[in-house]
Amino acid sequence: MVRRIQLIHLTVVGKGLPPATIEFGEKLTVIHGASDTGKSHIFDLIRYAFGLDKSINIPEEGKGYQYVHLGLAVDNENVFTLIRDFTGGRIGVVDGDVRELLTQPPAESLDPKHISKDPNSASRRMLSLVGLDEMLVRKTQYNETRMLEWRDVIRLTAVDEEAIITKRSPIESGQYQHRPVETAIFRLFIQGNDDSGLIAIPKAAELKKISAHKLEVIDQLIENLKLELADSPTLEHLREQLGRLNSSMESTSVALNEVSTARDDLVARRSANANILALLVERHDEISSLGSRFALLHTQYDLDLARLEMLAQVTEVLAIGEDEACPFCGAKAEHQHWHDMDVNEGETAPFSVAVVSEQSKIIALRTELSQTISAIQTEKQEIEERRDSLLKENLLLTEEISQSDQEIRSFGVDLEPSLFTRSLVEQKINTHLRLQELLALRIDTAQVDKPKTSTKVPISTSDLNQFDRIAEEILGLWSFPIGHSAYYSVAARDMVVDQRPRNTRGKGVRSILHALFNVSLAEYCLRRDFKHPGFVILDSPIVSYRQAGDPQLTGEDETISTNVVDAFYAYLQNNFSGQSLILENKSPYSPLPEGSREYFFSGSNSNINRAGFYPAKVNNEG
């Protein structure tokens, strides 16, 4: 939420003197009456209290008064009073509504000058109250910026009697060199943002200075490269030499690649042989182990057959008679049962049969085992022959690889001088190229083009259109005769009504259209919640006006009608979103709207009404 400032009162005090006070209305305050009664002095007092003027002229009737008190409120809540001595100096700040002469100096004081680095200067304090502190505005076509000041804001919100009728643009102070920054200030209010994002454009003199420093460095680099190339052949000669070197090295490289490729094939073959040898050794060990085990088994079979043969012979010797004891166990005949067995005539005794059967089985197994042993021995012999062949082949491959390595080393010996020479030639060529680049860069650096700048300050068209609509609306509420349009012209830097710029109108219309600009800007900011103090102070916005039946005047005598004046005051009291103070020589033709505050200064010859800003007795004493 943007904060606003409200004028509470303006009071001048002096020791032993009654205070001179103006209490401002919440919406509209009109101070009117005869000339030289203090109306414009009120305008000057407000500026002085804000610290915008170094000194102030005190009229004769104000002699003896010492301090001006300006009571202010922020958002109708935080009330404080600015106090400043007529002799100048700092501005005191006191909390609350203070209208009497202080007996002690204020606890806080502000420097009246705008000091960018001091947030406690009066300008920055006032700006901070409405959220405009530390805002930056573009001041030159080179995008240089400066901090917004309180006087910049007041110029768009408070207009004195001389400025309101001038043909000068409402956004200008009259100094031509200030036009860019004044437009930038107006843009800040219209667009709601400042120029802090601008990138500064270097000036031509700065660019030349930068260029001179760059040229000094470039010249030194050029001199160093020329010394480095003092004994060097030309670039064309070096490129020819490099071509010859590359051609020679390319032939050598082709031969080297062929040898390297052949060597790689030899290494691959040797590696493959080594893998096969590993498998053969593994198989040879496996077969040798099996042969040993099978030989033991064959011996066992031989022993088994010998044992069976012995049993067969023993059986014949130890044959049992019918009445004899058993030669094996010693059993007597009556205890033997073999004669009860069913044995056919002519068949061998059971034991002999068993021996013969077992002999047959072992002989068969031994025959198979002999065949297996023979096959293993054959495979083992083949493996050994293949192993010996591969070992011999690998020895030959190793010799060929060694020869290839010698050839490769010889190529390297041949290439090394060429490589070294080529490296030197390439370095010289690169040095020549760097020198050419630096010479070209020097030419470009020496040519300092004038930077592209513009004094124009672009303002958002959409935002200006909204401002124009509000101005047309207000002008209609003022009952101003408008046929087609009212808008702010960027080219004319002023209000244009019905295609007629404000500066081409009579002073009466110029003043009301100046007031239109200030009031419309305030209303525009207040409606959009943009930053703005929230009040306008206009000195003599209605220079003169025509009453009913008066002839219509043209040229510098062009005036406005009384119904415009009445509508002007009615709008400020009933429709304007902010607060307004109107200082006018000519009294309103009709009564002011209800709720407004009115002061009429009748002059020193009146004994009924208030004579002027300062109390009448002061005038009498003067």
XYZ file of C-alpha atoms in Angstrom:
622
model
C 0.000 0.000 0.000
C 1.460 3.364 -1.082
C 1.467 6.025 1.616
C 0.203 9.607 1.120
C 0.958 12.906 2.853
C -1.825 15.179 4.082
C -1.421 18.890 4.863
C -2.770 19.600 8.370
C -1.868 23.204 9.055
C 0.562 26.019 8.339
C 1.431 28.126 11.358
C 3.914 30.966 11.835
C 4.879 31.833 15.435
C 6.946 34.462 17.156
C 7.645 35.412 20.726
C 4.850 37.527 22.150
C 2.866 37.409 18.889
C -0.394 35.650 18.091
C 0.157 32.722 15.717
C -0.733 33.098 12.070
C -2.448 29.847 11.092
C -4.098 28.201 8.145
C -5.786 24.876 8.804
C -6.178 22.813 5.685
C -9.354 20.988 4.799
C -9.365 17.264 4.367
C -10.210 17.640 0.662
C -10.327 21.248 -0.578
C -8.907 24.447 0.865
C -9.430 27.733 -0.992
C -7.624 30.890 0.050
C -8.749 33.902 -1.969
C -8.889 37.645 -1.737
C -7.081 40.823 -2.568
C -3.522 41.000 -3.810
C -0.628 41.385 -1.352
C -2.573 39.798 1.485
C -0.270 36.788 1.884
C -1.738 34.133 -0.430
C 1.407 33.592 -2.445
C 3.364 33.984 0.771
C 1.601 30.867 2.035
C 2.906 29.014 -1.029
C 6.422 30.262 -0.278
C 6.136 29.271 3.395
C 5.230 25.698 2.461
C 8.220 25.441 0.105
C 10.486 26.943 2.745
C 9.241 24.517 5.424
C 10.011 21.628 3.061
C 13.572 22.942 2.668
C 13.157 23.798 -1.024
C 14.308 27.416 -0.641
C 17.368 28.663 1.213
C 15.645 31.801 2.441
C 12.248 33.456 2.481
C 11.090 37.056 2.209
C 8.945 38.086 5.160
C 6.449 40.884 4.454
C 6.291 43.892 6.699
C 3.259 42.565 8.565
C 5.203 39.400 9.370
C 8.126 41.120 11.067
C 8.792 39.671 14.504
C 7.696 36.168 13.608
C 10.477 33.620 13.824
C 9.363 30.091 12.922
C 7.146 28.401 10.383
C 5.390 25.199 11.442
C 4.027 22.846 8.797
C 1.831 20.122 10.233
C 1.653 16.927 8.172
C 0.107 13.486 8.465
C 0.974 10.231 6.731
C -2.137 8.254 5.787
C -4.161 10.397 8.222
C -2.440 8.726 11.178
C 1.181 9.597 11.861
C 1.121 13.344 12.529
C 4.338 15.338 12.761
C 5.393 18.963 12.384
C 8.254 20.492 10.402
C 9.711 23.578 12.096
C 12.137 25.999 10.480
C 13.627 29.307 11.595
C 13.146 32.252 9.223
C 16.882 32.853 9.424
C 17.515 29.507 7.708
C 19.375 26.499 9.001
C 18.150 22.975 9.610
C 14.561 21.792 9.752
C 13.287 20.488 13.064
C 10.973 17.471 13.242
C 8.543 17.095 16.141
C 6.003 14.317 16.622
C 2.397 15.447 16.807
C 0.532 18.611 15.852
C 2.635 21.504 17.191
C 1.415 25.089 16.655
C 3.003 26.997 19.510
C 6.475 28.419 20.000
C 8.821 25.720 21.295
C 10.790 26.345 24.466
C 13.395 23.695 23.617
C 15.069 22.879 20.286
C 13.543 19.879 18.443
C 15.170 16.560 19.290
C 15.601 15.786 15.588
C 16.632 18.040 12.737
C 17.104 17.578 8.993
C 19.442 19.190 6.501
C 17.309 21.275 4.091
C 19.546 20.335 1.147
C 19.070 17.083 -0.721
C 21.984 14.868 0.289
C 22.074 11.604 -1.600
C 24.141 9.824 1.038
C 22.163 11.150 3.978
C 18.729 9.559 4.509
C 18.100 12.200 7.203
C 18.141 15.126 4.823
C 14.712 16.774 4.505
C 14.403 15.797 0.858
C 15.096 12.107 1.404
C 12.911 12.013 4.529
C 9.911 13.356 2.596
C 10.587 11.038 -0.325
C 10.775 8.050 1.999
C 7.347 8.877 3.414
C 5.752 8.250 0.002
C 8.073 5.444 -1.153
C 10.126 7.544 -3.587
C 13.450 7.531 -1.745
C 16.486 6.228 -3.676
C 14.562 6.309 -6.956
C 16.866 7.044 -9.911
C 15.988 9.138 -12.960
C 17.838 9.483 -16.281
C 19.477 12.903 -16.537
C 21.380 12.789 -19.854
C 21.248 11.094 -23.238
C 24.156 8.956 -22.020
C 21.825 7.203 -19.551
C 23.520 8.855 -16.590
C 21.179 8.895 -13.626
C 20.691 10.842 -10.454
C 18.583 10.350 -7.373
C 15.081 11.769 -7.373
C 14.739 14.866 -5.165
C 11.798 16.245 -3.244
C 11.871 19.425 -5.344
C 11.297 17.233 -8.436
C 8.115 15.912 -6.863
C 6.912 19.306 -5.659
C 7.353 20.811 -9.131
C 4.638 18.416 -10.357
C 2.360 18.880 -7.355
C 2.769 22.543 -6.346
C 2.626 25.301 -8.990
C 3.135 28.986 -8.245
C 1.319 31.926 -9.853
C 4.027 32.639 -12.399
C 4.506 29.036 -13.580
C 0.801 28.273 -13.906
C 0.192 30.825 -16.670
C 3.508 30.408 -18.486
C 3.647 28.808 -21.905
C 6.358 26.523 -20.639
C 5.573 22.799 -20.308
C 4.090 21.789 -16.925
C 6.924 19.263 -16.466
C 9.739 21.781 -17.084
C 11.603 24.179 -14.849
C 12.765 26.402 -17.709
C 16.359 25.151 -18.027
C 16.857 23.501 -21.417
C 19.605 21.192 -20.177
C 17.204 19.791 -17.597
C 14.588 18.690 -20.125
C 15.707 15.008 -20.310
C 15.645 14.509 -16.549
C 12.345 16.391 -16.221
C 10.763 14.082 -18.776
C 12.231 11.097 -16.946
C 10.658 12.345 -13.709
C 7.264 12.621 -15.406
C 7.743 9.098 -16.804
C 8.475 7.792 -13.313
C 5.027 8.941 -12.162
C 3.277 7.721 -15.325
C 4.883 4.269 -15.433
C 5.404 3.745 -11.711
C 9.070 2.669 -11.970
C 12.407 4.458 -12.058
C 15.478 4.283 -14.318
C 17.716 2.195 -12.074
C 17.953 -0.482 -14.773
C 19.547 1.791 -17.394
C 23.051 0.980 -18.632
C 25.283 4.038 -18.998
C 26.509 4.926 -22.502
C 30.137 6.143 -22.595
C 30.711 9.607 -24.009
C 32.838 10.244 -27.099
C 35.635 11.769 -25.007
C 35.613 8.765 -22.697
C 35.653 6.418 -25.679
C 38.639 8.276 -27.136
C 40.433 8.060 -23.821
C 39.697 4.348 -23.592
C 40.790 3.968 -27.220
C 44.096 5.737 -26.491
C 44.835 3.343 -23.624
C 43.954 0.368 -25.806
C 46.153 1.647 -28.639
C 49.072 1.971 -26.251
C 48.739 -1.674 -25.254
C 48.181 -2.839 -28.854
C 51.210 -0.911 -30.103
C 53.382 -2.553 -27.459
C 52.132 -6.003 -28.477
C 52.748 -5.202 -32.156
C 56.299 -4.081 -31.410
C 56.999 -7.288 -29.482
C 55.713 -9.450 -32.345
C 57.769 -7.519 -34.918
C 60.905 -8.117 -32.854
C 60.018 -11.795 -32.644
C 59.692 -11.950 -36.444
C 62.803 -9.885 -37.177
C 64.714 -12.774 -38.838
C 61.674 -14.722 -39.951
C 60.825 -15.488 -43.598
C 57.643 -14.064 -45.039
C 54.283 -15.644 -44.277
C 54.012 -16.990 -47.837
C 57.454 -18.624 -47.628
C 56.611 -20.187 -44.275
C 53.372 -21.616 -45.633
C 55.255 -23.152 -48.618
C 57.818 -24.661 -46.241
C 55.046 -26.053 -44.073
C 53.454 -27.633 -47.149
C 56.685 -29.374 -48.089
C 57.195 -30.612 -44.539
C 53.670 -31.951 -44.354
C 54.061 -33.727 -47.720
C 57.338 -35.384 -46.652
C 55.974 -36.338 -43.253
C 52.820 -37.692 -44.847
C 54.864 -40.192 -46.949
C 56.821 -41.241 -43.896
C 53.628 -41.556 -41.938
C 52.100 -43.843 -44.589
C 55.098 -46.191 -44.377
C 55.061 -45.985 -40.598
C 51.376 -46.845 -40.549
C 51.999 -49.880 -42.748
C 54.764 -51.156 -40.434
C 52.634 -50.433 -37.393
C 49.687 -52.294 -38.912
C 51.871 -55.319 -39.737
C 53.328 -55.263 -36.231
C 49.828 -55.183 -34.758
C 48.939 -58.281 -36.800
C 52.050 -60.092 -35.528
C 51.258 -59.202 -31.938
C 47.689 -60.413 -32.441
C 48.899 -63.751 -33.856
C 51.369 -64.222 -30.986
C 48.666 -63.440 -28.488
C 46.305 -65.958 -30.127
C 49.058 -68.604 -30.037
C 49.694 -67.882 -26.383
C 46.014 -68.475 -25.629
C 46.096 -71.810 -27.498
C 49.299 -72.839 -25.685
C 47.673 -72.159 -22.381
C 44.787 -74.454 -23.295
C 47.204 -77.187 -24.559
C 49.269 -77.050 -21.363
C 46.121 -77.343 -19.317
C 44.977 -80.376 -21.380
C 48.456 -81.966 -21.256
C 48.505 -81.723 -17.470
C 45.032 -83.191 -17.291
C 45.949 -86.163 -19.577
C 49.198 -86.810 -17.689
C 47.273 -87.030 -14.459
C 44.730 -89.419 -16.007
C 47.547 -91.589 -17.493
C 49.145 -91.977 -14.085
C 45.879 -92.996 -12.477
C 45.017 -95.376 -15.341
C 48.493 -97.031 -15.084
C 47.892 -97.682 -11.407
C 44.509 -99.165 -12.238
C 46.053 -101.385 -14.948
C 48.623 -102.675 -12.404
C 45.788 -103.390 -9.998
C 43.984 -105.416 -12.656
C 47.169 -107.459 -13.236
C 47.482 -108.160 -9.511
C 43.821 -109.181 -9.317
C 44.240 -111.673 -12.183
C 47.383 -113.165 -10.560
C 45.519 -113.617 -7.334
C 42.593 -115.293 -9.074
C 45.006 -117.634 -10.914
C 46.553 -118.628 -7.613
C 43.106 -119.350 -6.138
C 42.262 -121.562 -9.056
C 45.426 -123.616 -8.630
C 44.919 -123.886 -4.877
C 41.371 -125.122 -5.372
C 42.556 -128.144 -7.341
C 45.164 -129.019 -4.748
C 42.772 -128.625 -1.859
C 39.856 -130.489 -3.379
C 37.540 -132.104 -0.646
C 36.764 -135.798 -0.564
C 33.451 -137.130 0.552
C 34.642 -138.179 4.021
C 37.326 -135.591 4.505
C 37.383 -132.437 6.578
C 37.167 -129.093 4.746
C 40.670 -127.829 3.893
C 39.473 -124.179 4.309
C 37.458 -124.225 7.500
C 38.249 -127.675 8.913
C 34.642 -128.771 9.094
C 34.174 -132.561 9.267
C 32.247 -134.351 6.608
C 29.096 -134.642 8.624
C 29.029 -130.937 9.026
C 29.527 -130.131 5.334
C 26.598 -129.400 3.095
C 28.166 -128.902 -0.326
C 27.210 -132.456 -1.312
C 23.552 -131.469 -0.827
C 23.799 -128.821 -3.591
C 22.174 -129.543 -6.922
C 25.248 -129.896 -9.175
C 24.833 -131.268 -12.652
C 27.228 -133.821 -13.868
C 30.159 -132.396 -15.736
C 29.774 -128.855 -14.243
C 32.707 -127.190 -12.515
C 32.527 -126.774 -8.827
C 30.965 -123.423 -7.793
C 34.156 -121.870 -6.495
C 36.045 -122.581 -9.691
C 33.200 -121.122 -11.676
C 33.303 -117.952 -9.618
C 37.036 -117.569 -10.112
C 36.788 -118.024 -13.846
C 33.909 -115.530 -14.049
C 35.789 -112.904 -12.117
C 38.893 -113.453 -14.289
C 36.828 -112.801 -17.397
C 35.445 -109.523 -16.062
C 38.857 -108.194 -15.053
C 40.408 -109.150 -18.389
C 37.638 -107.264 -20.210
C 38.111 -104.167 -18.035
C 41.861 -104.348 -18.451
C 41.490 -104.551 -22.220
C 39.293 -101.411 -22.255
C 41.706 -99.616 -19.943
C 44.643 -100.486 -22.190
C 42.814 -99.014 -25.145
C 42.088 -95.824 -23.160
C 45.701 -95.519 -22.024
C 46.806 -95.913 -25.615
C 44.408 -93.133 -26.750
C 45.606 -90.820 -23.986
C 49.241 -91.410 -24.921
C 48.424 -90.652 -28.543
C 46.608 -87.367 -27.601
C 49.447 -86.422 -25.291
C 51.955 -86.905 -28.070
C 49.845 -84.783 -30.453
C 49.575 -82.022 -27.826
C 53.322 -82.005 -27.296
C 53.927 -81.808 -31.040
C 51.375 -78.913 -31.380
C 52.903 -77.133 -28.382
C 56.409 -77.369 -29.783
C 55.142 -76.036 -33.125
C 53.387 -73.031 -31.514
C 56.407 -72.232 -29.361
C 58.616 -72.194 -32.441
C 56.068 -70.024 -34.261
C 55.928 -67.530 -31.381
C 59.712 -67.306 -31.323
C 59.625 -66.382 -35.007
C 56.778 -63.880 -34.376
C 58.745 -62.264 -31.540
C 61.715 -61.825 -33.825
C 59.506 -60.245 -36.511
C 57.919 -57.912 -33.919
C 61.381 -56.886 -32.739
C 62.321 -56.088 -36.336
C 59.137 -54.035 -36.722
C 59.974 -52.105 -33.536
C 63.379 -51.275 -34.949
C 61.782 -50.025 -38.162
C 59.309 -47.877 -36.178
C 62.160 -46.407 -34.106
C 64.021 -45.595 -37.286
C 60.935 -43.809 -38.611
C 60.767 -41.875 -35.336
C 64.378 -40.825 -35.701
C 63.611 -39.620 -39.211
C 60.390 -37.814 -38.166
C 61.735 -36.056 -35.046
C 63.696 -33.326 -36.873
C 60.793 -32.779 -39.260
C 58.348 -32.511 -36.370
C 60.597 -30.004 -34.594
C 61.021 -27.957 -37.755
C 57.291 -28.032 -38.462
C 56.538 -26.835 -34.912
C 58.874 -23.862 -35.376
C 57.334 -23.034 -38.756
C 53.794 -23.218 -37.318
C 54.801 -20.924 -34.432
C 56.174 -18.378 -36.900
C 53.013 -18.587 -38.989
C 50.839 -18.072 -35.881
C 52.962 -15.080 -34.893
C 52.469 -13.563 -38.363
C 48.705 -14.122 -38.073
C 48.569 -12.568 -34.588
C 50.441 -9.562 -35.929
C 47.918 -9.193 -38.741
C 45.028 -9.431 -36.267
C 46.583 -6.805 -33.990
C 47.168 -4.469 -36.942
C 43.515 -4.840 -37.954
C 42.426 -4.359 -34.336
C 44.496 -1.201 -34.116
C 42.695 0.249 -37.125
C 39.292 -0.569 -35.589
C 40.319 0.765 -32.172
C 41.629 4.015 -33.620
C 38.241 4.640 -35.247
C 36.060 5.909 -32.373
C 32.463 6.179 -33.499
C 30.220 8.642 -31.764
C 27.908 6.683 -29.465
C 24.282 6.524 -30.491
C 22.294 8.540 -27.996
C 18.949 10.274 -27.860
C 17.526 12.995 -25.675
C 14.070 11.505 -26.167
C 12.570 9.778 -23.178
C 10.096 7.132 -24.332
C 6.944 6.802 -22.257
C 4.606 3.826 -22.340
C 1.755 4.567 -24.743
C -0.717 2.408 -22.816
C 0.036 4.266 -19.576
C -0.270 7.651 -21.303
C -3.608 6.564 -22.755
C -4.893 5.889 -19.248
C -3.632 9.297 -18.138
C -5.382 10.913 -21.143
C -8.673 9.203 -20.311
C -8.513 10.532 -16.751
C -7.694 14.042 -18.044
C -10.678 13.932 -20.431
C -12.905 12.693 -17.611
C -11.791 15.492 -15.279
C -12.116 18.156 -17.961
C -15.655 16.970 -18.583
C -16.463 17.158 -14.871
C -15.122 20.715 -14.922
C -17.691 21.543 -17.645
C -14.860 22.704 -19.885
C -16.053 22.941 -23.500
C -14.302 20.011 -25.150
C -15.211 18.933 -28.653
C -13.037 15.931 -29.380
C -10.157 15.076 -27.092
C -7.757 16.076 -24.352
C -4.384 14.407 -24.080
C -0.738 14.864 -23.146
C 1.442 15.346 -26.224
C 4.910 13.833 -25.948
C 6.091 16.047 -28.803
C 4.656 19.265 -27.348
C 5.402 18.105 -23.767
C 2.070 19.655 -22.763
C -1.687 19.191 -22.713
C -3.536 19.406 -26.013
C -7.300 20.051 -26.023
C -9.243 19.819 -29.274
C -5.973 19.736 -31.222
C -4.844 23.022 -29.670
C -1.722 22.851 -27.488
C -1.985 24.555 -24.151
C 0.758 27.085 -24.985
C -1.339 28.469 -27.863
C -4.248 29.386 -25.575
C -4.902 32.531 -23.582
C -3.464 32.812 -20.098
C -6.811 32.051 -18.460
C -7.129 28.769 -20.338
C -3.415 28.057 -19.980
C -3.704 28.241 -16.215
C -6.742 25.946 -15.948
C -5.129 23.431 -18.325
C -1.936 23.540 -16.247
C -4.111 22.746 -13.242
C -5.683 19.962 -15.292
C -2.252 18.417 -15.822
C -1.331 18.493 -12.109
C -4.703 17.273 -10.868
C -4.907 14.534 -13.538
C -1.405 13.301 -12.662
C -2.323 13.097 -8.976
C -5.632 11.356 -9.725
C -3.889 8.949 -12.122
C -1.314 7.946 -9.475
C -3.886 7.696 -6.698
C -6.193 5.453 -8.724
C -3.381 3.155 -9.846
C -1.781 3.124 -6.394
C 1.396 4.660 -7.856
C 3.721 6.724 -5.708
C 2.610 10.366 -5.286
C 2.408 12.732 -2.272
C -1.373 12.815 -2.578
C -1.879 16.591 -2.645
C -1.756 19.475 -5.153
C -1.114 23.155 -4.442
C -2.156 25.567 -7.188
C -1.561 29.318 -7.050
C -3.985 31.236 -9.279
C -5.262 28.398 -11.482
C -8.241 30.595 -12.430
C -6.598 33.834 -13.522
C -9.861 35.307 -14.788
C -13.172 34.044 -15.984
C -16.211 35.248 -17.857
C -19.496 35.740 -16.121
C -22.798 35.099 -17.825
C -23.409 37.631 -20.600
C -19.745 38.627 -20.953
C -18.445 38.593 -24.520
C -16.172 35.682 -25.515
C -12.531 36.754 -25.638
C -9.740 35.298 -27.746
C -5.940 35.373 -27.806
C -4.176 36.240 -24.551
C -7.485 37.553 -23.171
C -9.124 34.136 -23.596
C -10.840 33.177 -20.330
C -13.070 30.475 -18.902
C -16.685 30.735 -17.818
C -17.978 30.828 -14.264
C -19.619 27.422 -14.597
C -16.152 25.942 -15.202
C -14.943 27.601 -11.991
C -17.858 26.218 -9.992
C -17.381 22.750 -11.446
C -13.628 23.017 -10.785
C -14.163 23.569 -7.053
C -16.966 20.980 -6.876
C -14.730 18.333 -8.427
C -11.836 19.001 -6.031
C -14.119 18.680 -3.004
C -16.365 15.821 -4.132
C -14.529 13.754 -6.752
C -10.769 14.272 -6.418
C -9.053 11.371 -4.647
C -6.417 13.586 -3.073
C -6.129 16.867 -1.189
C -5.944 20.291 -2.840
C -4.973 23.803 -1.805
C -6.072 26.606 -4.154
C -4.689 30.130 -3.830
C -6.661 32.592 -5.920
C -6.920 36.364 -6.272
C -10.457 36.301 -7.558
C -13.102 35.070 -5.162
C -15.375 32.200 -6.210
C -18.462 33.401 -8.064
C -20.643 30.839 -6.279
C -20.458 29.417 -2.743
C -17.861 26.692 -2.350
C -19.007 23.058 -2.054
C -20.046 21.867 1.358
C -17.180 20.464 3.400
C -14.453 22.596 1.829
C -12.409 25.036 3.888
C -12.346 28.660 2.754
C -10.217 31.662 3.763
C -10.921 35.130 2.464
C -8.225 37.776 2.915
C -9.940 41.115 2.553
C -6.902 43.367 2.780
C -5.703 45.964 5.242
C -8.697 48.243 4.668
C -11.222 45.732 5.977
C -12.217 45.606 9.613
C -14.681 42.745 9.249
C -12.918 39.853 7.565
C -9.445 38.519 8.018
C -7.123 41.049 6.463
C -4.388 38.609 5.432
C -2.318 35.692 6.526
C -0.809 37.525 9.480
C -3.146 38.789 12.221
C -4.523 42.307 11.770
C -2.774 43.721 14.816
C 0.538 42.892 13.233
C -0.498 44.934 10.229
C -1.481 47.799 12.530
C 1.856 47.652 14.280
C 3.578 47.696 10.890
